[in-house]
Tab-separated table of C-alpha atoms in Angstrom:
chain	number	residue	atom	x	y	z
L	1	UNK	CA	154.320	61.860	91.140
L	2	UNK	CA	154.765	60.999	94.926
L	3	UNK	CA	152.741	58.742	96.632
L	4	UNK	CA	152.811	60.425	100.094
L	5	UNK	CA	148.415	61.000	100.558
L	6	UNK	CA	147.500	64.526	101.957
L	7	UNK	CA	147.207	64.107	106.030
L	8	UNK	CA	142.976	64.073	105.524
L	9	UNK	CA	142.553	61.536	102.515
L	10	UNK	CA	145.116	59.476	105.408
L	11	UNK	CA	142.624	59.896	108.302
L	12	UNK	CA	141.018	55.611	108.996
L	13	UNK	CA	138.589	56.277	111.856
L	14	UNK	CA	135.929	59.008	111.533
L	15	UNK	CA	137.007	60.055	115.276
L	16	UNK	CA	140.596	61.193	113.691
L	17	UNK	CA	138.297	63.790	111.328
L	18	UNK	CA	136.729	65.550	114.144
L	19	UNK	CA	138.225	69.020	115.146
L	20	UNK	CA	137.388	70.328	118.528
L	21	UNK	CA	137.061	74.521	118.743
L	22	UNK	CA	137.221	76.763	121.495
L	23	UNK	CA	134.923	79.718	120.575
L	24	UNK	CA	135.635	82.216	123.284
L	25	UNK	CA	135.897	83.509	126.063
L	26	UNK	CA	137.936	86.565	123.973
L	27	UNK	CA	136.365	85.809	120.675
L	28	UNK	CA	133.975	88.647	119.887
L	29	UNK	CA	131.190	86.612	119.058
L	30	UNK	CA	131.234	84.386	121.669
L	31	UNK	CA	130.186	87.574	124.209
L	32	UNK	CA	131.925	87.062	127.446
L	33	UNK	CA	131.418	83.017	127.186
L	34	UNK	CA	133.189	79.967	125.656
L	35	UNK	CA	131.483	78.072	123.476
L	36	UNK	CA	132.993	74.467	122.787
L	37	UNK	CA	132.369	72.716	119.470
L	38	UNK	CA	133.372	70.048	117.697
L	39	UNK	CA	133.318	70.212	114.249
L	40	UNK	CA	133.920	67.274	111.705
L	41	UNK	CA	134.390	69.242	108.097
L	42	UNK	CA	132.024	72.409	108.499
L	43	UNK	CA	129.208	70.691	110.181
L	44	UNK	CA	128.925	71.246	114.434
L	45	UNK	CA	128.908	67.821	115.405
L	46	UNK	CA	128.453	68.361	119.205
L	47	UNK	CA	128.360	71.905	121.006
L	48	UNK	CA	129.049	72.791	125.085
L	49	UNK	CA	128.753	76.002	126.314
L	50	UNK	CA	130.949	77.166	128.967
L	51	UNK	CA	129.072	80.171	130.476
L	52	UNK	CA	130.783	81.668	134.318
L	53	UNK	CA	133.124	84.018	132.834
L	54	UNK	CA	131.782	87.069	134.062
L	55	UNK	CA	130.104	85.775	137.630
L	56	UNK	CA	130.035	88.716	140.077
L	57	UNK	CA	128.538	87.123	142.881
L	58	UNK	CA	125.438	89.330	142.396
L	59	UNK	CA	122.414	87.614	144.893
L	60	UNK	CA	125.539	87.028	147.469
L	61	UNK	CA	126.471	90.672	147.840
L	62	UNK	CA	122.647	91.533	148.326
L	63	UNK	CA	122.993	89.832	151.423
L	64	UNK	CA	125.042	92.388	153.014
L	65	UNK	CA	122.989	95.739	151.749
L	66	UNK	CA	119.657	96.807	153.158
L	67	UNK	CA	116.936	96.709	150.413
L	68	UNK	CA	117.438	100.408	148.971
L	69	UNK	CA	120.962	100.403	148.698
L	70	UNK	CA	120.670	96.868	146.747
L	71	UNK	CA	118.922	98.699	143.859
L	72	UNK	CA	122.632	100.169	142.196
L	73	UNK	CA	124.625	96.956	142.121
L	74	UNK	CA	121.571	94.309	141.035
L	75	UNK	CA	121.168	96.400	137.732
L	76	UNK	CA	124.278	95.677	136.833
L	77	UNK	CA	123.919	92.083	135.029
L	78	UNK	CA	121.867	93.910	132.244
L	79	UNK	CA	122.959	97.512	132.226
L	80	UNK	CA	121.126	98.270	129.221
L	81	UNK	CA	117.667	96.801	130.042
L	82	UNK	CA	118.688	97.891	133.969
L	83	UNK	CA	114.732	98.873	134.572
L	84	UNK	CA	113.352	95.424	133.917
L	85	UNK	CA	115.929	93.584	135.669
L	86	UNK	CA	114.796	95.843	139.040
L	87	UNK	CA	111.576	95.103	138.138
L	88	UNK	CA	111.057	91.659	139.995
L	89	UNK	CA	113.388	92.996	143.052
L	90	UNK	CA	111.513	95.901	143.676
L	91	UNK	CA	107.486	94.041	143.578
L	92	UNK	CA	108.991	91.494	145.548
L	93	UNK	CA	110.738	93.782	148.066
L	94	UNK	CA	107.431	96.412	148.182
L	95	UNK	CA	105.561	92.920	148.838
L	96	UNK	CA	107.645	91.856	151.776
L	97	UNK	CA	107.842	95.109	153.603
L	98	UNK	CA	104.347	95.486	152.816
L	99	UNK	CA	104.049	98.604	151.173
L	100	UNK	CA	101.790	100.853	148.714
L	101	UNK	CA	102.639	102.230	145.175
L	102	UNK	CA	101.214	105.333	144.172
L	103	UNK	CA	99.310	104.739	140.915
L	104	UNK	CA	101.603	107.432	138.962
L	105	UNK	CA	104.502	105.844	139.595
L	106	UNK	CA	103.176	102.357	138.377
L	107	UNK	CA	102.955	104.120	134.863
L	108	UNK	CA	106.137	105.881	135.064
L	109	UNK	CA	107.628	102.479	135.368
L	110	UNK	CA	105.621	100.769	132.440
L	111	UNK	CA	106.688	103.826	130.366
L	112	UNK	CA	110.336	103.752	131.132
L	113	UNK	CA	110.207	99.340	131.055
L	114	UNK	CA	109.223	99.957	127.818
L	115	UNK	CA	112.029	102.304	126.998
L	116	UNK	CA	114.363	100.197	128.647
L	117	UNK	CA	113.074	96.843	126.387
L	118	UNK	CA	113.607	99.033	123.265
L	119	UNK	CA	116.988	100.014	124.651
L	120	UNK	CA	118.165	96.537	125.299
L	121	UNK	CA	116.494	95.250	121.777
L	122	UNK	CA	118.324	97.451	119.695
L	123	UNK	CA	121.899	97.047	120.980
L	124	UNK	CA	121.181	92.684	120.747
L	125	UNK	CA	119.691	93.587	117.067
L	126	UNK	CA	122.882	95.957	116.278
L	127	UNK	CA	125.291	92.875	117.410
L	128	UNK	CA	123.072	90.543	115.410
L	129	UNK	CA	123.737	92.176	112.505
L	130	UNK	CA	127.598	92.737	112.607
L	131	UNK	CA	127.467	89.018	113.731
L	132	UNK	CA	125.864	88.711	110.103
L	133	UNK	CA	128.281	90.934	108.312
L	134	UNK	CA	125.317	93.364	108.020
L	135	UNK	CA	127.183	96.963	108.914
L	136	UNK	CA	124.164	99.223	108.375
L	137	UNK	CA	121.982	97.131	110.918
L	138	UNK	CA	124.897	97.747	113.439
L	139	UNK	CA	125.073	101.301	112.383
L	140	UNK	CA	121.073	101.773	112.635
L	141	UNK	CA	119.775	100.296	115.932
L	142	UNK	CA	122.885	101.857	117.163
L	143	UNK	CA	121.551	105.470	116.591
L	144	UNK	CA	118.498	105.030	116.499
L	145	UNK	CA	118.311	103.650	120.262
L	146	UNK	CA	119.974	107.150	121.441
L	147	UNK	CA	116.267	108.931	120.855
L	148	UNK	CA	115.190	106.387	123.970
L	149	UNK	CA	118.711	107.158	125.959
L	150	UNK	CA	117.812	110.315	125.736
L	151	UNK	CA	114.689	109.893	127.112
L	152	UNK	CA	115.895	107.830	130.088
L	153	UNK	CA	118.488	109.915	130.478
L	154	UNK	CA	115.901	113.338	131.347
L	155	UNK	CA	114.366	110.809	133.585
L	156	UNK	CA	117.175	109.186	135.635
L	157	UNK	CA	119.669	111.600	135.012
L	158	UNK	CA	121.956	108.556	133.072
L	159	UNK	CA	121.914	107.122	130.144
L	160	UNK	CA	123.096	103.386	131.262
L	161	UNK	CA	122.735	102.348	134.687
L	162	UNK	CA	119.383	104.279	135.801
L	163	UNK	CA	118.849	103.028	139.212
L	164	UNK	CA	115.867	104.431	139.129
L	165	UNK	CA	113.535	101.728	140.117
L	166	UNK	CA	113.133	101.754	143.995
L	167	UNK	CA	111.236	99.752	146.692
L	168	UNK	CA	107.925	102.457	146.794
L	169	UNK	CA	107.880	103.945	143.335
L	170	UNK	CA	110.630	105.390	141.421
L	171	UNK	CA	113.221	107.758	142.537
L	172	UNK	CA	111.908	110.964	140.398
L	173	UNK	CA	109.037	111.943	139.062
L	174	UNK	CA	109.000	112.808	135.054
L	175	UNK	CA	110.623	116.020	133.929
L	176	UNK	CA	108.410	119.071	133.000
L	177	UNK	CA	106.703	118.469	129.369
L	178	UNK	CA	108.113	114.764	129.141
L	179	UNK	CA	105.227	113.296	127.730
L	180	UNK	CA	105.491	115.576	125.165
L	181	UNK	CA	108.928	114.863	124.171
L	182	UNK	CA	108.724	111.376	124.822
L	183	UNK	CA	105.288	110.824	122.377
L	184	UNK	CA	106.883	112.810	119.602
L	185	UNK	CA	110.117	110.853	119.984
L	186	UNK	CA	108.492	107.396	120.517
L	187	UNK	CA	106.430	108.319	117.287
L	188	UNK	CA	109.366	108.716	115.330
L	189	UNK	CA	111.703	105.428	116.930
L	190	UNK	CA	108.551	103.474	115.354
L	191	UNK	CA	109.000	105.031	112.470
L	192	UNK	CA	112.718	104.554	112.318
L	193	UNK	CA	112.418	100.790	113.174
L	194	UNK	CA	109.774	100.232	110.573
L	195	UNK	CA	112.413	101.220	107.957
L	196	UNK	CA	114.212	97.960	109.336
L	197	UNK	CA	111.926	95.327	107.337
L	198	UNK	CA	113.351	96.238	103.772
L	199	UNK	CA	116.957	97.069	104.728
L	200	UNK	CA	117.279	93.884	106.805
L	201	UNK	CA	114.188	91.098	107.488
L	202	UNK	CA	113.766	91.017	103.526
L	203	UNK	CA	117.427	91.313	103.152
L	204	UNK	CA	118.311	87.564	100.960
L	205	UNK	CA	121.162	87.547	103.124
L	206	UNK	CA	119.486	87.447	106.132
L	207	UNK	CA	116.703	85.045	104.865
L	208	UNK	CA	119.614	82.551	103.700
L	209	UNK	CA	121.134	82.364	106.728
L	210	UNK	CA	118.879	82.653	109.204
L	211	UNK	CA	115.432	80.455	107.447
L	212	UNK	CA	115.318	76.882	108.334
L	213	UNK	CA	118.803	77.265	110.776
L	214	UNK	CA	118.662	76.062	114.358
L	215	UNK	CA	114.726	75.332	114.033
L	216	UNK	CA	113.208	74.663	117.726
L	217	UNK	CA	109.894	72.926	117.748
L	218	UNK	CA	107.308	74.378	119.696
L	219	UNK	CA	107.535	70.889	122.007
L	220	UNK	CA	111.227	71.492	122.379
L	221	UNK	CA	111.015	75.133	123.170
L	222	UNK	CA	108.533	73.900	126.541
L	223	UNK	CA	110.816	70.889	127.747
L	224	UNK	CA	113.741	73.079	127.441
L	225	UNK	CA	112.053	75.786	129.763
L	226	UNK	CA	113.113	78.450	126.934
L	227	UNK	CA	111.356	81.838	127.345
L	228	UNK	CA	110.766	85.209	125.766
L	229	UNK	CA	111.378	85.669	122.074
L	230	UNK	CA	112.727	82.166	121.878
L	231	UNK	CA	109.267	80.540	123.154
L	232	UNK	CA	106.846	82.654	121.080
L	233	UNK	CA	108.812	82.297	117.844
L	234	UNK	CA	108.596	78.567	118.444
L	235	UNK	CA	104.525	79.386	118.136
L	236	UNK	CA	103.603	79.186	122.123
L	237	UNK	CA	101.667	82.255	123.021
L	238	UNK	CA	103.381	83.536	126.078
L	239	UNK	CA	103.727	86.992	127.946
L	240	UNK	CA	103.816	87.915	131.515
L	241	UNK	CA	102.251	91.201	130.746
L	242	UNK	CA	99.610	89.828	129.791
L	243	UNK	CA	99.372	86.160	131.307
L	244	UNK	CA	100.588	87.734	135.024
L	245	UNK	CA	100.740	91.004	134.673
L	246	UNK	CA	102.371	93.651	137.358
L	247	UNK	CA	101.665	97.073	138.175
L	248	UNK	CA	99.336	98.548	135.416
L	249	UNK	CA	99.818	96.199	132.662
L	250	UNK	CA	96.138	95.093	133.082
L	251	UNK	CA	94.802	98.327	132.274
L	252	UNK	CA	96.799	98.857	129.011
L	253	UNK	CA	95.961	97.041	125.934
L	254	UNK	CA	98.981	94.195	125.022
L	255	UNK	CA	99.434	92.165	122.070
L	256	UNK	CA	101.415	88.786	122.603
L	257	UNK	CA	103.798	88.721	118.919
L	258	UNK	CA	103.904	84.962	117.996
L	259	UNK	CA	105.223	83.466	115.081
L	260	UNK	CA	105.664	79.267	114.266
L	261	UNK	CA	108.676	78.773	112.234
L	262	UNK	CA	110.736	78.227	115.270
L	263	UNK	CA	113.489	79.281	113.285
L	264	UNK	CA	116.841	81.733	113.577
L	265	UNK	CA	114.728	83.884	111.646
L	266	UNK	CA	111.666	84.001	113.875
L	267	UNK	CA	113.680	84.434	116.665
L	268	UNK	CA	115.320	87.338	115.371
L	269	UNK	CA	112.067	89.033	113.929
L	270	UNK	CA	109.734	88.617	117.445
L	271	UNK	CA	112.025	90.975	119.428
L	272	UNK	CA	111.558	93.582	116.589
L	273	UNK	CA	107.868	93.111	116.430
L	274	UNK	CA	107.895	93.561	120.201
L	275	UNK	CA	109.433	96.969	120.109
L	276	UNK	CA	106.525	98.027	117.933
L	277	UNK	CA	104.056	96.520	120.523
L	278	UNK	CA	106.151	99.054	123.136
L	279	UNK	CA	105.544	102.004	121.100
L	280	UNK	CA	102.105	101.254	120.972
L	281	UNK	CA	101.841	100.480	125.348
L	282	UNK	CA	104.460	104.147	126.002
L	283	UNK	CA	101.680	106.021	124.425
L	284	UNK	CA	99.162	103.946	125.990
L	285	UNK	CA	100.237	104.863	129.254
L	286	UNK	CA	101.157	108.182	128.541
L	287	UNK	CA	97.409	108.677	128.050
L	288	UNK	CA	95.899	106.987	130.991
L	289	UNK	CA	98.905	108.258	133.223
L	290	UNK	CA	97.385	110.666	136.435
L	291	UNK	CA	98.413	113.495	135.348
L	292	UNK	CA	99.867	114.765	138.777
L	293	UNK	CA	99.984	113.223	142.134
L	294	UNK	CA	103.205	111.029	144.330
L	295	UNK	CA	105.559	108.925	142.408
L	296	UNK	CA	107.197	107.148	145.515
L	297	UNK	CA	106.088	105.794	148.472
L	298	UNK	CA	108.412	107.835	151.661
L	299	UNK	CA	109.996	104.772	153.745
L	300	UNK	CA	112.202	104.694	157.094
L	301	UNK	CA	115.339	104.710	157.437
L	302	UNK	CA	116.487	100.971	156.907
L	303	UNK	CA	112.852	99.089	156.525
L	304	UNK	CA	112.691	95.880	157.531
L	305	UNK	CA	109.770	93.073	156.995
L	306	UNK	CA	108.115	92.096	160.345
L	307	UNK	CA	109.279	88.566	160.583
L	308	UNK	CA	110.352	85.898	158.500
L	309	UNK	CA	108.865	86.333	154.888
L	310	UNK	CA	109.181	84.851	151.112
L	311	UNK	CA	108.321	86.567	148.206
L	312	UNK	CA	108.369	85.538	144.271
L	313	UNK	CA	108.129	87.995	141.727
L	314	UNK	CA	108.611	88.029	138.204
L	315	UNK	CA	108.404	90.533	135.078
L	316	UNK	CA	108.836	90.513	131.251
L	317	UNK	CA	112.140	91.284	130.777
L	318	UNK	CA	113.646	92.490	126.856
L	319	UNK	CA	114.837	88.481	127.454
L	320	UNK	CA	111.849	86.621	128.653
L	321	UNK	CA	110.673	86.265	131.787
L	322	UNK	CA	112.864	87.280	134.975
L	323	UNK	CA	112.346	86.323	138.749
L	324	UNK	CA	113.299	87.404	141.845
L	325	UNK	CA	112.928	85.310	145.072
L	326	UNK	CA	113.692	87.205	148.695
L	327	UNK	CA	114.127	85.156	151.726
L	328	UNK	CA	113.413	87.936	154.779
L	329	UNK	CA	114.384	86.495	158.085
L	330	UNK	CA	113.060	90.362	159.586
L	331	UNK	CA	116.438	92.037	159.362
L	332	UNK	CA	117.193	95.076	157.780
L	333	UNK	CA	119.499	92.996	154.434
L	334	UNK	CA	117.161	90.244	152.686
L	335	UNK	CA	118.431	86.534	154.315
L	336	UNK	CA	118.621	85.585	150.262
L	337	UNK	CA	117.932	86.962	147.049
L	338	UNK	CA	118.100	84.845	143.966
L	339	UNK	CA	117.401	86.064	139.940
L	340	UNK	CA	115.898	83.261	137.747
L	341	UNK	CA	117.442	84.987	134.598
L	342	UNK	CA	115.712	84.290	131.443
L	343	UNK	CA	119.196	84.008	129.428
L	344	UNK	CA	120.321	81.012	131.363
L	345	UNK	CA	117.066	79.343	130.201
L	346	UNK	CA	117.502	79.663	126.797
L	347	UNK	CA	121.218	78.624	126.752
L	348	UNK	CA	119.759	75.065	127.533
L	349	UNK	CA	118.189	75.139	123.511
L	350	UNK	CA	121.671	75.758	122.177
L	351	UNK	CA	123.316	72.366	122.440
L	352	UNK	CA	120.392	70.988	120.154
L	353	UNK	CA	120.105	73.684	117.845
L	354	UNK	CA	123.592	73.887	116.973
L	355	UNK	CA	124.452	70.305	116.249
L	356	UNK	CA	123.835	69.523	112.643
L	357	UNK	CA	124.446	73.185	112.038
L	358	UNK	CA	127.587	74.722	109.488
L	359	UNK	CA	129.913	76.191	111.835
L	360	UNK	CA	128.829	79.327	109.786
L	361	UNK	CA	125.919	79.697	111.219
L	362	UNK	CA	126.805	79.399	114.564
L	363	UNK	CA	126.259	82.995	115.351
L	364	UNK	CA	123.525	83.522	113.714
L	365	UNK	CA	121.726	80.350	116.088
L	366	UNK	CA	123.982	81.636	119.073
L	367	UNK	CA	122.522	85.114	118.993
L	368	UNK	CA	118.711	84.455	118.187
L	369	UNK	CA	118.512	82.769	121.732
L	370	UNK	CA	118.396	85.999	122.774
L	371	UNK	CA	121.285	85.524	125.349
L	372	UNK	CA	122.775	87.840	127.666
L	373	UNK	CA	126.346	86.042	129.479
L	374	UNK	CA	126.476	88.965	131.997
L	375	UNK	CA	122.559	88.141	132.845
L	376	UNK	CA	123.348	84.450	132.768
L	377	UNK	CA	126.510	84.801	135.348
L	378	UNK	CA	124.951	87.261	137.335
């Protein structure tokens, strides 16, 4: 028998037990971040995210591009949800130069917003699951998103980047029977995603690690500014579509998806419940949708505000809510443009939601904050 003690039945001071992790910025489910944790056994003991990894220098490089030609580049943080994240730019830039929106092309963007929201959703569900070791609900939202690329793709012409918001309207009108296609397809991606409550939300894998984990109260989810998903599954009823809303949102009938747990759960269940709620606002507008008539607004060459101007807009992005402010000092390139991003928000919760937490569970809390790095660097 030897008497020389394993190194951790030798450790005197508790500070000697705690193991500091660098989770990222090439770990996959980190997501283009590092995540810094310290960890004494399997319990996160104090947690500091490390976001910057992918900056780009986004609002600086719209200083040097006219207000059309900013529309390509400023997509770019969120390709996948690249409609909404125009959205704020392109109120806030018609509001500065002061012009009109013909009233088809306010639908046409509500419809493809929509889209876009369902786009985004289902690739953050499709990592969520992987993240839980859950291959079909990779494999599912994964496939089943393509019936809505497909749709954005007869519009836009792409299937990612769509560019197809602009200052005025949008940059085509819809293709010949799209409503058609895009009702019987929306019908069915309803259908598809309804499939998702017994294969995964009732799954007792899911419910094990996700109930009860990272729990934000709804007190916690206002100090910490947290929006989106994250705020209404902490219980506060909160929507810009329906508490501001933009374009033609007041006209269409919207449904605000709340739920009180606060938990990793909730959080992951809201953002699933809200691509029902777009199903149900595509056909919506599909119906009350002129029927023929303009779809963009024809501007000069260059357009420039008449003076110096500010402007604040936001929208309800797939994350939360998402702002633009424009600084015009009446040249032809906006003086500033800066994105409040809803994914930067929400990284404030993690700190406090982690500690206390098994390091196992760390993606599971990471990835219910809804949390975009790309978004959040801009």
């Amino acid at each position: 028998m030897t008497d020389i003690m394993p190194p951790g039945l030798a450790l005197k001071k508790v500070d000697e037990r705690i193991m500091t992790l660098n989770v990222g910025p090439q770990h996959p489910g980190s997501g283009h971040m590092r995540i810094v944790v310290q960890i004494d056994g399997d319990y996160i003991v104090a947690c500091d995210p490390d976001p910057g990894y992918v900056h780009r220098g986004e609002e600086k490089m719209a200083e040097y591009r006219n207000y059309i030609t900013n529309v390509p580049h400023l997509e770019r943080p969120v390709i996948h949800d690249s409609c909404n994240v125009l959205y704020p730019y392109v109120l806030g830039a018609e509001e500065i130069l002061g012009i009109e929106v013909p009233e088809r092309a306010k639908y046409v963007r509500v419809i493809c917003s929509e889209l876009n929201r369902c786009i985004y959703t289902m690739y953050w569900l499709a990592i969520y699951g992987i993240f839980l070791g859950h291959s079909t609900m990779f494999m599912w939202p994964a496939g089943d998103r393509e019936l809505l690329i497909d749709l954005m793709e007869k519009v836009s012409g792409a299937r990612v980047t769509h560019a197809h918001f602009i200052p005025g309207g949008v940059r085509n009108d819809l293709p010949a029977n799209f409503e058609d296609v895009c009702l019987r397809q929306v019908n069915y991606f309803e259908k598809r995603i309804k499939e998702y409550a017994a294969v995964f939300y009732d799954n007792p894998i899911l419910i094990s690690r996700t109930q009860d984990t990272g729990v934000l109260s709804r007190e916690n989810a206002i100090r910490y500014g947290t929006t989106g998903s994250v705020l209404r599954a902490s219980g506060v009823d909160y929507d810009l579509r329906v508490k501001a809303p933009y374009d033609v949102y007041d006209e269409l009938d919207v449904h605000t998806n709340v739920l009180k747990e606060g938990d990793s759960y909730a959080r992951s269940k809201v953002p699933w419940l809200d691509m029902m709620e777009s199903c149900n606002i595509i056909r919506q507008a599909l119906q009350k949708m002129p029927k023929s008539g303009s779809v963009r607004t024809k501007l000069k060459p260059n357009p420039k505000t008449k003076g110096p101007a500010t402007v604040y807009k936001r929208v309800e992005s797939g994350r939360g809510s998402l702002g633009c402010y424009i600084v015009s000092d009446g040249k032809t390139e906006p003086y500033r443009v800066k994105m409040s991003v809803p994914s930067f928000r929400n990284l404030l919760a993690m700190p406090n939601l982690l500690i206390g937490e098994k390091l196992g569970n760390m993606p599971s809390v990471y990835w219910s904050l809804n949390y975009w790095p790309v978004e959040a660097d801009r």
